[in-house]
CSV table of C-alpha atoms in Angstrom, one decimal:
chain,number,residue,atom,x,y,z
A,1,UNK,CA,92.8,92.4,135.5
A,2,UNK,CA,92.8,89.8,138.1
A,3,UNK,CA,88.7,90.1,138.1
A,4,UNK,CA,88.8,90.1,134.4
A,5,UNK,CA,90.9,86.5,134.6
A,6,UNK,CA,88.6,85.6,137.1
A,7,UNK,CA,85.8,86.2,135.0
A,8,UNK,CA,87.0,84.6,132.1
A,9,UNK,CA,87.7,81.5,134.1
A,10,UNK,CA,84.6,81.1,136.2
A,11,UNK,CA,82.4,81.4,133.0
A,12,UNK,CA,81.7,78.0,132.1
A,13,UNK,CA,83.9,76.6,134.8
A,14,UNK,CA,82.5,72.8,134.3
A,15,UNK,CA,85.2,70.8,132.4
A,16,UNK,CA,83.5,69.5,129.5
A,17,UNK,CA,83.3,65.9,127.9
A,18,UNK,CA,85.8,65.7,125.3
A,19,UNK,CA,83.8,64.8,121.9
A,20,UNK,CA,84.6,61.9,119.9
A,21,UNK,CA,83.1,62.7,116.6
A,22,UNK,CA,85.3,64.8,114.0
A,23,UNK,CA,85.1,66.6,111.0
A,24,UNK,CA,85.2,64.4,107.9
A,25,UNK,CA,87.1,67.5,106.2
A,26,UNK,CA,88.5,69.3,109.1
A,27,UNK,CA,89.7,72.5,106.6
A,28,UNK,CA,87.9,75.9,107.7
A,29,UNK,CA,90.8,78.6,106.7
A,30,UNK,CA,89.3,81.7,105.2
A,31,UNK,CA,92.3,81.9,102.7
A,32,UNK,CA,93.2,79.7,100.8
A,33,UNK,CA,89.9,78.1,101.3
A,34,UNK,CA,88.9,74.3,101.6
A,35,UNK,CA,88.7,72.5,98.5
A,36,UNK,CA,85.2,71.5,96.8
A,37,UNK,CA,83.9,68.0,98.3
A,38,UNK,CA,85.7,65.1,96.9
A,39,UNK,CA,88.7,66.9,95.4
A,40,UNK,CA,91.8,65.1,94.9
A,41,UNK,CA,94.9,66.0,93.4
A,42,UNK,CA,94.7,63.2,90.7
A,43,UNK,CA,91.4,65.4,89.3
A,44,UNK,CA,94.5,67.4,87.7
A,45,UNK,CA,96.4,64.9,86.1
A,46,UNK,CA,95.0,66.2,82.3
A,47,UNK,CA,96.3,69.7,83.3
A,48,UNK,CA,98.3,71.3,80.3
A,49,UNK,CA,101.6,71.2,81.8
A,50,UNK,CA,105.1,71.4,79.8
A,51,UNK,CA,103.3,73.2,77.2
A,52,UNK,CA,103.1,76.8,76.3
A,53,UNK,CA,99.9,78.8,77.7
A,54,UNK,CA,99.9,80.6,74.1
A,55,UNK,CA,99.0,77.5,72.2
A,56,UNK,CA,95.2,77.3,71.3
A,57,UNK,CA,95.0,74.4,73.6
A,58,UNK,CA,96.4,76.7,76.3
A,59,UNK,CA,94.3,79.6,75.6
A,60,UNK,CA,91.1,77.5,75.4
A,61,UNK,CA,91.5,76.6,78.9
A,62,UNK,CA,92.1,79.8,80.0
A,63,UNK,CA,89.1,81.3,78.1
A,64,UNK,CA,87.1,78.4,79.9
A,65,UNK,CA,88.2,80.0,83.1
A,66,UNK,CA,86.9,83.1,82.0
A,67,UNK,CA,83.6,82.0,80.3
A,68,UNK,CA,82.9,79.7,83.2
A,69,UNK,CA,83.3,82.2,86.2
A,70,UNK,CA,81.0,84.8,84.0
A,71,UNK,CA,78.4,82.2,83.8
A,72,UNK,CA,78.3,81.1,87.7
A,73,UNK,CA,78.6,84.7,88.9
A,74,UNK,CA,75.8,85.7,86.3
A,75,UNK,CA,78.0,88.8,85.7
A,76,UNK,CA,76.4,91.3,83.0
A,77,UNK,CA,76.9,90.2,79.4
A,78,UNK,CA,78.8,93.7,78.2
A,79,UNK,CA,81.2,93.3,81.3
A,80,UNK,CA,84.6,91.8,80.2
A,81,UNK,CA,86.4,89.4,82.2
A,82,UNK,CA,89.9,88.4,82.6
A,83,UNK,CA,92.4,86.6,84.5
A,84,UNK,CA,95.4,88.7,85.8
A,85,UNK,CA,98.5,88.0,88.1
A,86,UNK,CA,99.1,88.3,91.7
A,87,UNK,CA,95.7,86.9,93.2
A,88,UNK,CA,93.3,89.6,94.4
A,89,UNK,CA,95.9,91.7,95.8
A,90,UNK,CA,97.3,92.1,92.4
A,91,UNK,CA,93.9,92.6,90.8
A,92,UNK,CA,92.8,95.0,93.3
A,93,UNK,CA,96.3,97.0,92.7
A,94,UNK,CA,96.1,96.9,88.8
A,95,UNK,CA,92.9,98.6,88.9
A,96,UNK,CA,93.7,101.3,91.7
A,97,UNK,CA,97.1,102.0,89.2
A,98,UNK,CA,95.0,102.1,85.9
A,99,UNK,CA,91.3,104.0,86.8
A,100,UNK,CA,92.4,106.2,89.9
A,101,UNK,CA,93.6,110.1,89.4
A,102,UNK,CA,90.9,111.4,87.2
A,103,UNK,CA,88.3,111.7,89.7
A,104,UNK,CA,88.6,112.5,93.1
A,105,UNK,CA,88.7,109.4,95.4
A,106,UNK,CA,86.0,108.1,98.3
A,107,UNK,CA,87.5,104.8,100.2
A,108,UNK,CA,85.1,103.1,102.4
A,109,UNK,CA,87.1,100.6,105.0
A,110,UNK,CA,86.5,98.4,107.9
A,111,UNK,CA,89.0,96.0,107.9
A,112,UNK,CA,92.8,95.2,107.1
A,113,UNK,CA,92.5,94.7,103.3
A,114,UNK,CA,90.3,97.8,102.8
A,115,UNK,CA,92.9,99.8,105.0
A,116,UNK,CA,95.9,98.5,102.6
A,117,UNK,CA,94.2,99.6,99.7
A,118,UNK,CA,93.7,103.2,101.6
A,119,UNK,CA,97.2,103.3,102.5
A,120,UNK,CA,98.4,102.6,98.8
A,121,UNK,CA,96.0,105.2,97.4
A,122,UNK,CA,97.1,107.9,99.9
A,123,UNK,CA,100.5,107.2,100.6
A,124,UNK,CA,101.7,105.2,97.4
A,125,UNK,CA,99.8,106.5,94.4
A,126,UNK,CA,99.0,109.9,96.0
A,127,UNK,CA,95.9,110.2,94.6
A,128,UNK,CA,94.3,113.7,95.0
A,129,UNK,CA,90.9,114.6,96.5
A,130,UNK,CA,90.9,111.7,98.9
A,131,UNK,CA,87.9,111.3,101.2
A,132,UNK,CA,87.8,108.5,103.8
A,133,UNK,CA,85.0,106.8,105.5
A,134,UNK,CA,86.3,104.6,108.0
A,135,UNK,CA,84.8,102.1,110.9
A,136,UNK,CA,86.4,103.1,114.2
A,137,UNK,CA,86.7,99.5,115.5
A,138,UNK,CA,86.8,96.1,113.7
A,139,UNK,CA,83.6,94.6,113.8
A,140,UNK,CA,82.1,98.1,113.2
A,141,UNK,CA,80.6,99.5,109.7
A,142,UNK,CA,80.8,103.2,108.7
A,143,UNK,CA,78.1,105.7,107.8
A,144,UNK,CA,78.1,105.4,104.0
A,145,UNK,CA,75.1,107.7,103.7
A,146,UNK,CA,77.1,110.8,102.4
A,147,UNK,CA,79.3,109.1,99.9
A,148,UNK,CA,79.6,110.9,96.8
A,149,UNK,CA,79.3,108.8,93.6
A,150,UNK,CA,80.5,111.8,91.3
A,151,UNK,CA,84.0,110.5,92.5
A,152,UNK,CA,85.5,106.8,92.5
A,153,UNK,CA,84.4,104.8,95.2
A,154,UNK,CA,86.5,102.0,96.5
A,155,UNK,CA,85.6,99.5,98.9
A,156,UNK,CA,85.6,95.6,99.9
A,157,UNK,CA,82.4,94.0,99.7
A,158,UNK,CA,83.3,91.6,102.3
A,159,UNK,CA,85.8,92.2,105.2
A,160,UNK,CA,87.3,88.7,105.1
A,161,UNK,CA,89.3,89.8,108.4
A,162,UNK,CA,86.5,91.4,110.2
A,163,UNK,CA,83.6,89.4,109.4
A,164,UNK,CA,81.7,92.6,108.3
A,165,UNK,CA,80.2,92.6,105.0
A,166,UNK,CA,78.0,95.5,103.0
A,167,UNK,CA,74.2,94.5,103.6
A,168,UNK,CA,72.9,95.7,100.3
A,169,UNK,CA,73.6,97.6,97.3
A,170,UNK,CA,71.1,100.1,97.9
A,171,UNK,CA,73.6,102.9,99.0
A,172,UNK,CA,75.0,102.8,95.5
A,173,UNK,CA,73.1,104.8,92.8
A,174,UNK,CA,72.7,103.6,89.2
A,175,UNK,CA,73.1,107.1,87.8
A,176,UNK,CA,76.9,107.7,89.4
A,177,UNK,CA,79.5,109.5,87.5
A,178,UNK,CA,82.6,108.1,89.3
A,179,UNK,CA,83.5,104.3,89.2
A,180,UNK,CA,82.8,102.1,91.9
A,181,UNK,CA,85.8,99.7,92.4
A,182,UNK,CA,85.2,96.8,94.6
A,183,UNK,CA,87.4,94.2,96.3
A,184,UNK,CA,85.0,91.2,96.1
A,185,UNK,CA,87.1,88.3,96.9
A,186,UNK,CA,85.5,86.5,99.7
A,187,UNK,CA,81.7,87.8,98.7
A,188,UNK,CA,81.7,86.2,95.1
A,189,UNK,CA,80.1,82.6,94.8
A,190,UNK,CA,79.1,83.2,98.7
A,191,UNK,CA,76.7,86.4,98.7
A,192,UNK,CA,73.8,87.9,96.6
A,193,UNK,CA,75.4,90.8,94.5
A,194,UNK,CA,74.1,93.3,92.4
A,195,UNK,CA,76.8,93.5,89.9
A,196,UNK,CA,75.4,96.2,87.9
A,197,UNK,CA,76.4,98.4,90.8
A,198,UNK,CA,80.0,97.9,90.5
A,199,UNK,CA,82.0,98.9,87.8
A,200,UNK,CA,85.3,97.2,88.6
A,201,UNK,CA,85.2,94.3,90.7
A,202,UNK,CA,88.0,91.5,91.6
A,203,UNK,CA,88.5,88.1,93.3
A,204,UNK,CA,90.9,85.4,93.6
A,205,UNK,CA,90.6,81.8,93.0
A,206,UNK,CA,92.0,80.9,96.2
A,207,UNK,CA,88.7,82.3,98.0
A,208,UNK,CA,85.3,80.8,98.3
A,209,UNK,CA,86.1,77.7,95.8
A,210,UNK,CA,89.3,76.7,97.1
A,211,UNK,CA,91.3,77.3,94.1
A,212,UNK,CA,95.2,77.7,94.1
A,213,UNK,CA,97.0,81.1,94.9
A,214,UNK,CA,98.7,83.5,92.8
A,215,UNK,CA,96.0,84.1,90.2
A,216,UNK,CA,93.7,86.9,90.2
A,217,UNK,CA,90.4,88.0,88.2
A,218,UNK,CA,89.1,91.3,87.2
A,219,UNK,CA,85.4,92.3,85.7
A,220,UNK,CA,85.1,95.4,83.6
A,221,UNK,CA,81.7,97.2,83.1
A,222,UNK,CA,81.7,99.4,79.9
A,223,UNK,CA,82.0,102.7,82.1
A,224,UNK,CA,85.2,101.4,83.5
A,225,UNK,CA,86.6,100.2,79.9
A,226,UNK,CA,85.7,103.8,78.6
A,227,UNK,CA,87.9,105.1,81.7
A,228,UNK,CA,91.0,102.9,80.7
A,229,UNK,CA,90.6,103.7,77.0
A,230,UNK,CA,90.2,107.8,77.7
A,231,UNK,CA,92.5,108.1,81.0
A,232,UNK,CA,96.3,107.9,81.2
A,233,UNK,CA,97.5,108.1,84.6
A,234,UNK,CA,100.7,110.6,85.3
A,235,UNK,CA,102.3,107.7,86.9
A,236,UNK,CA,104.4,104.8,85.3
A,237,UNK,CA,102.2,101.8,85.2
A,238,UNK,CA,104.2,98.7,85.7
A,239,UNK,CA,104.0,96.0,82.6
A,240,UNK,CA,102.3,93.6,84.9
A,241,UNK,CA,99.3,95.9,85.4
A,242,UNK,CA,99.0,97.5,81.9
A,243,UNK,CA,95.4,96.9,80.1
A,244,UNK,CA,95.9,99.3,77.4
A,245,UNK,CA,98.6,100.0,74.7
A,246,UNK,CA,98.6,103.2,72.9
A,247,UNK,CA,95.1,104.3,74.5
A,248,UNK,CA,93.5,101.3,73.4
A,249,UNK,CA,92.1,98.5,75.5
A,250,UNK,CA,94.2,95.2,75.7
A,251,UNK,CA,91.2,93.1,74.1
A,252,UNK,CA,93.4,89.8,74.3
A,253,UNK,CA,93.9,90.1,77.7
A,254,UNK,CA,90.1,89.3,78.2
A,255,UNK,CA,90.3,86.3,75.9
A,256,UNK,CA,92.8,84.5,77.9
A,257,UNK,CA,95.8,85.8,76.6
A,258,UNK,CA,97.3,86.3,80.1
A,259,UNK,CA,99.9,89.3,81.0
A,260,UNK,CA,102.2,86.9,82.4
A,261,UNK,CA,102.5,82.9,82.3
A,262,UNK,CA,99.9,81.3,84.5
A,263,UNK,CA,100.1,78.1,86.4
A,264,UNK,CA,98.4,75.7,84.2
A,265,UNK,CA,98.0,73.1,87.2
A,266,UNK,CA,96.3,75.9,89.0
A,267,UNK,CA,94.0,76.6,85.8
A,268,UNK,CA,92.9,73.2,85.7
A,269,UNK,CA,92.2,73.1,89.2
A,270,UNK,CA,89.9,76.6,88.7
A,271,UNK,CA,88.1,74.6,85.7
A,272,UNK,CA,87.3,71.6,88.3
A,273,UNK,CA,86.0,74.1,91.0
A,274,UNK,CA,83.9,75.4,88.6
A,275,UNK,CA,82.5,72.5,87.1
A,276,UNK,CA,81.6,71.4,90.5
A,277,UNK,CA,79.7,74.9,91.3
A,278,UNK,CA,77.7,74.4,88.2
A,279,UNK,CA,77.0,70.8,89.4
A,280,UNK,CA,75.7,71.9,92.5
A,281,UNK,CA,73.0,74.2,91.0
A,282,UNK,CA,75.3,77.3,90.1
A,283,UNK,CA,75.1,80.6,91.6
A,284,UNK,CA,72.0,79.7,93.7
A,285,UNK,CA,73.4,76.3,94.8
A,286,UNK,CA,76.5,78.0,96.3
A,287,UNK,CA,74.4,80.7,98.2
A,288,UNK,CA,72.0,78.3,99.5
A,289,UNK,CA,75.0,75.9,100.8
A,290,UNK,CA,76.6,79.0,102.4
A,291,UNK,CA,73.3,79.8,104.0
A,292,UNK,CA,73.0,76.6,105.7
A,293,UNK,CA,76.5,76.7,106.8
A,294,UNK,CA,76.0,80.1,108.3
A,295,UNK,CA,72.8,79.0,110.1
A,296,UNK,CA,74.5,76.1,111.8
A,297,UNK,CA,77.0,79.1,113.3
A,298,UNK,CA,74.4,81.7,114.0
A,299,UNK,CA,72.3,79.0,115.7
A,300,UNK,CA,75.1,78.1,118.0
A,301,UNK,CA,76.6,81.5,118.8
A,302,UNK,CA,72.8,82.4,119.5
A,303,UNK,CA,73.0,79.5,122.7
A,304,UNK,CA,76.7,80.2,123.7
A,305,UNK,CA,78.2,81.9,126.5
A,306,UNK,CA,81.2,81.9,125.5
A,307,UNK,CA,81.5,83.2,121.8
A,308,UNK,CA,79.5,86.2,119.7
A,309,UNK,CA,79.9,88.0,116.2
A,310,UNK,CA,82.6,90.3,115.9
A,311,UNK,CA,80.2,92.5,113.7
A,312,UNK,CA,78.3,94.6,116.1
A,313,UNK,CA,75.6,95.4,113.2
A,314,UNK,CA,73.5,91.9,112.5
A,315,UNK,CA,72.7,93.2,109.2
A,316,UNK,CA,76.4,93.1,108.4
A,317,UNK,CA,77.6,90.0,109.5
A,318,UNK,CA,79.3,87.8,106.9
A,319,UNK,CA,78.1,84.5,105.9
A,320,UNK,CA,81.5,83.6,104.8
A,321,UNK,CA,84.3,84.4,106.8
A,322,UNK,CA,82.6,84.1,110.3
A,323,UNK,CA,84.9,86.0,112.6
A,324,UNK,CA,83.9,85.6,116.3
A,325,UNK,CA,85.1,87.2,119.5
A,326,UNK,CA,85.2,85.7,123.0
A,327,UNK,CA,82.3,87.3,125.3
A,328,UNK,CA,84.0,87.3,128.4
A,329,UNK,CA,87.8,88.6,127.3
A,330,UNK,CA,87.0,92.1,126.5
A,331,UNK,CA,88.6,93.4,129.6
A,332,UNK,CA,91.9,91.3,129.3
A,333,UNK,CA,95.1,92.7,127.9
A,334,UNK,CA,95.2,92.0,124.2
A,335,UNK,CA,98.3,90.0,124.7
A,336,UNK,CA,96.7,87.5,127.0
A,337,UNK,CA,93.4,87.5,124.7
A,338,UNK,CA,95.7,86.9,122.0
A,339,UNK,CA,97.0,83.8,123.6
A,340,UNK,CA,93.9,82.6,124.9
A,341,UNK,CA,92.5,82.6,121.2
A,342,UNK,CA,95.5,81.0,120.0
A,343,UNK,CA,95.1,77.9,122.6
A,344,UNK,CA,91.9,77.4,121.6
A,345,UNK,CA,92.8,77.1,117.9
A,346,UNK,CA,96.1,75.1,118.7
A,347,UNK,CA,93.8,72.4,121.0
A,348,UNK,CA,91.3,72.1,118.1
A,349,UNK,CA,93.8,71.9,115.7
A,350,UNK,CA,96.2,69.5,117.9
A,351,UNK,CA,92.8,66.9,117.8
A,352,UNK,CA,92.6,67.1,114.1
A,353,UNK,CA,89.3,68.6,114.2
A,354,UNK,CA,89.6,72.1,112.9
A,355,UNK,CA,92.7,73.6,111.1
A,356,UNK,CA,93.1,77.9,110.9
A,357,UNK,CA,90.2,78.7,112.9
A,358,UNK,CA,92.4,81.7,114.7
A,359,UNK,CA,91.4,85.1,113.7
A,360,UNK,CA,93.4,86.9,111.3
A,361,UNK,CA,96.7,88.8,112.5
A,362,UNK,CA,95.7,92.0,112.4
A,363,UNK,CA,92.0,91.5,113.9
A,364,UNK,CA,91.1,91.4,117.4
A,365,UNK,CA,92.1,87.8,119.0
A,366,UNK,CA,89.1,85.6,118.4
A,367,UNK,CA,87.9,83.1,116.1
A,368,UNK,CA,87.2,82.8,112.0
A,369,UNK,CA,85.5,80.0,110.4
A,370,UNK,CA,85.1,79.7,106.6
A,371,UNK,CA,81.5,78.9,106.1
A,372,UNK,CA,81.7,78.9,102.1
A,373,UNK,CA,80.0,76.1,100.0
A,374,UNK,CA,82.8,74.1,99.9
A,375,UNK,CA,82.4,73.5,103.4
A,376,UNK,CA,80.2,70.5,104.5
A,377,UNK,CA,77.6,71.6,107.2
A,378,UNK,CA,78.1,67.9,108.5
A,379,UNK,CA,81.5,69.2,109.4
A,380,UNK,CA,80.7,72.6,111.1
A,381,UNK,CA,78.2,70.4,113.2
A,382,UNK,CA,81.5,68.2,114.0
A,383,UNK,CA,83.7,71.3,114.7
A,384,UNK,CA,81.6,73.3,117.0
A,385,UNK,CA,81.4,71.1,120.3
A,386,UNK,CA,85.4,70.6,119.8
A,387,UNK,CA,85.5,74.6,120.3
A,388,UNK,CA,83.3,74.4,123.2
A,389,UNK,CA,85.7,71.9,124.5
A,390,UNK,CA,88.9,73.8,123.5
A,391,UNK,CA,87.7,76.7,125.4
A,392,UNK,CA,86.7,75.0,128.5
A,393,UNK,CA,90.7,73.4,128.5
A,394,UNK,CA,92.2,76.7,127.7
A,395,UNK,CA,90.3,78.4,130.8
A,396,UNK,CA,91.5,75.7,132.7
A,397,UNK,CA,95.2,76.0,131.7
A,398,UNK,CA,94.7,79.9,132.3
A,399,UNK,CA,93.6,78.9,135.5
A,400,UNK,CA,96.3,76.6,136.7
A,401,UNK,CA,98.9,78.9,135.2
A,402,UNK,CA,97.6,81.9,137.5
């Protein structure tokens, strides 16, 4: 251990000059994500509050969120889209409770939330015929070549807590018999996705476009709708999750007639974010901004002696939730590694140069920086010298503390 500490302390021993330029918007959280540039709370002054969301005006605004989401993401015309309760977690659980059980299930997981879905499928829903494809460690990606698409397949497109994403959709056949159920919450608006490869898709307002929490969204292919109308789970389905009644789809849910009461302040905020997305060029503009942001981080990592991508395969590195490990901390006890990562993020935050950059609580100690389109490239460029300086400061503390 002493040798490991010495290696960490000695690497980049020289104290760096404290930076002076700070990000104009030092917000880099991976959830809730930063608001779009120029956002201000006064933009919500015309929110439809104090009125029922069941009125024509309330329904119109909810339907606008659905239609704008479809248009910006370029979802297939025959997919149904709805606003649902509980953020992305509620959206995923809704689909698992409604769709699983007719076929066997294959779960592909490589980070915290994928493991949550696996736990619920195996231990709570107790769906029979379960097979699992897991990454052994955070940062790794499982071999998916043997996935059986005659069964239902559950996976996350982007591992928000590991910085590992699906490299492409070539592994998903067009002629599958089972459904593909995808948690896409930190991938939509950030990555190119062939939605025809996905039958049941979830995301939330608080990711990617910086919306407010508690609201999720789902998109369903015709195959997923057919499953809903032809299959009734043996388990009771709570009202908050129900998408059918007497074997028929609740079509009004996909017209903005939400299952429970939504926040109309959050609805107004979502409308603002989606309008901004269209103003920067829609999906191509969002992807371009995300790509530019990631290029800033990649150039820094490629020349850094201190940090590296947590993702071990370059093809699976997420361009949105960028997860980093410290190069010279691998042999340290986890408690010391976690303390070091915490101190780096605390120092940066104390200087008001970057907030919420510590890795997710269940992930290996390190850093996580959101690089989606609502982040400005200039702010990332200003952040990185502060991280370098904070690493040097945390090293000095470690040396002084023995």
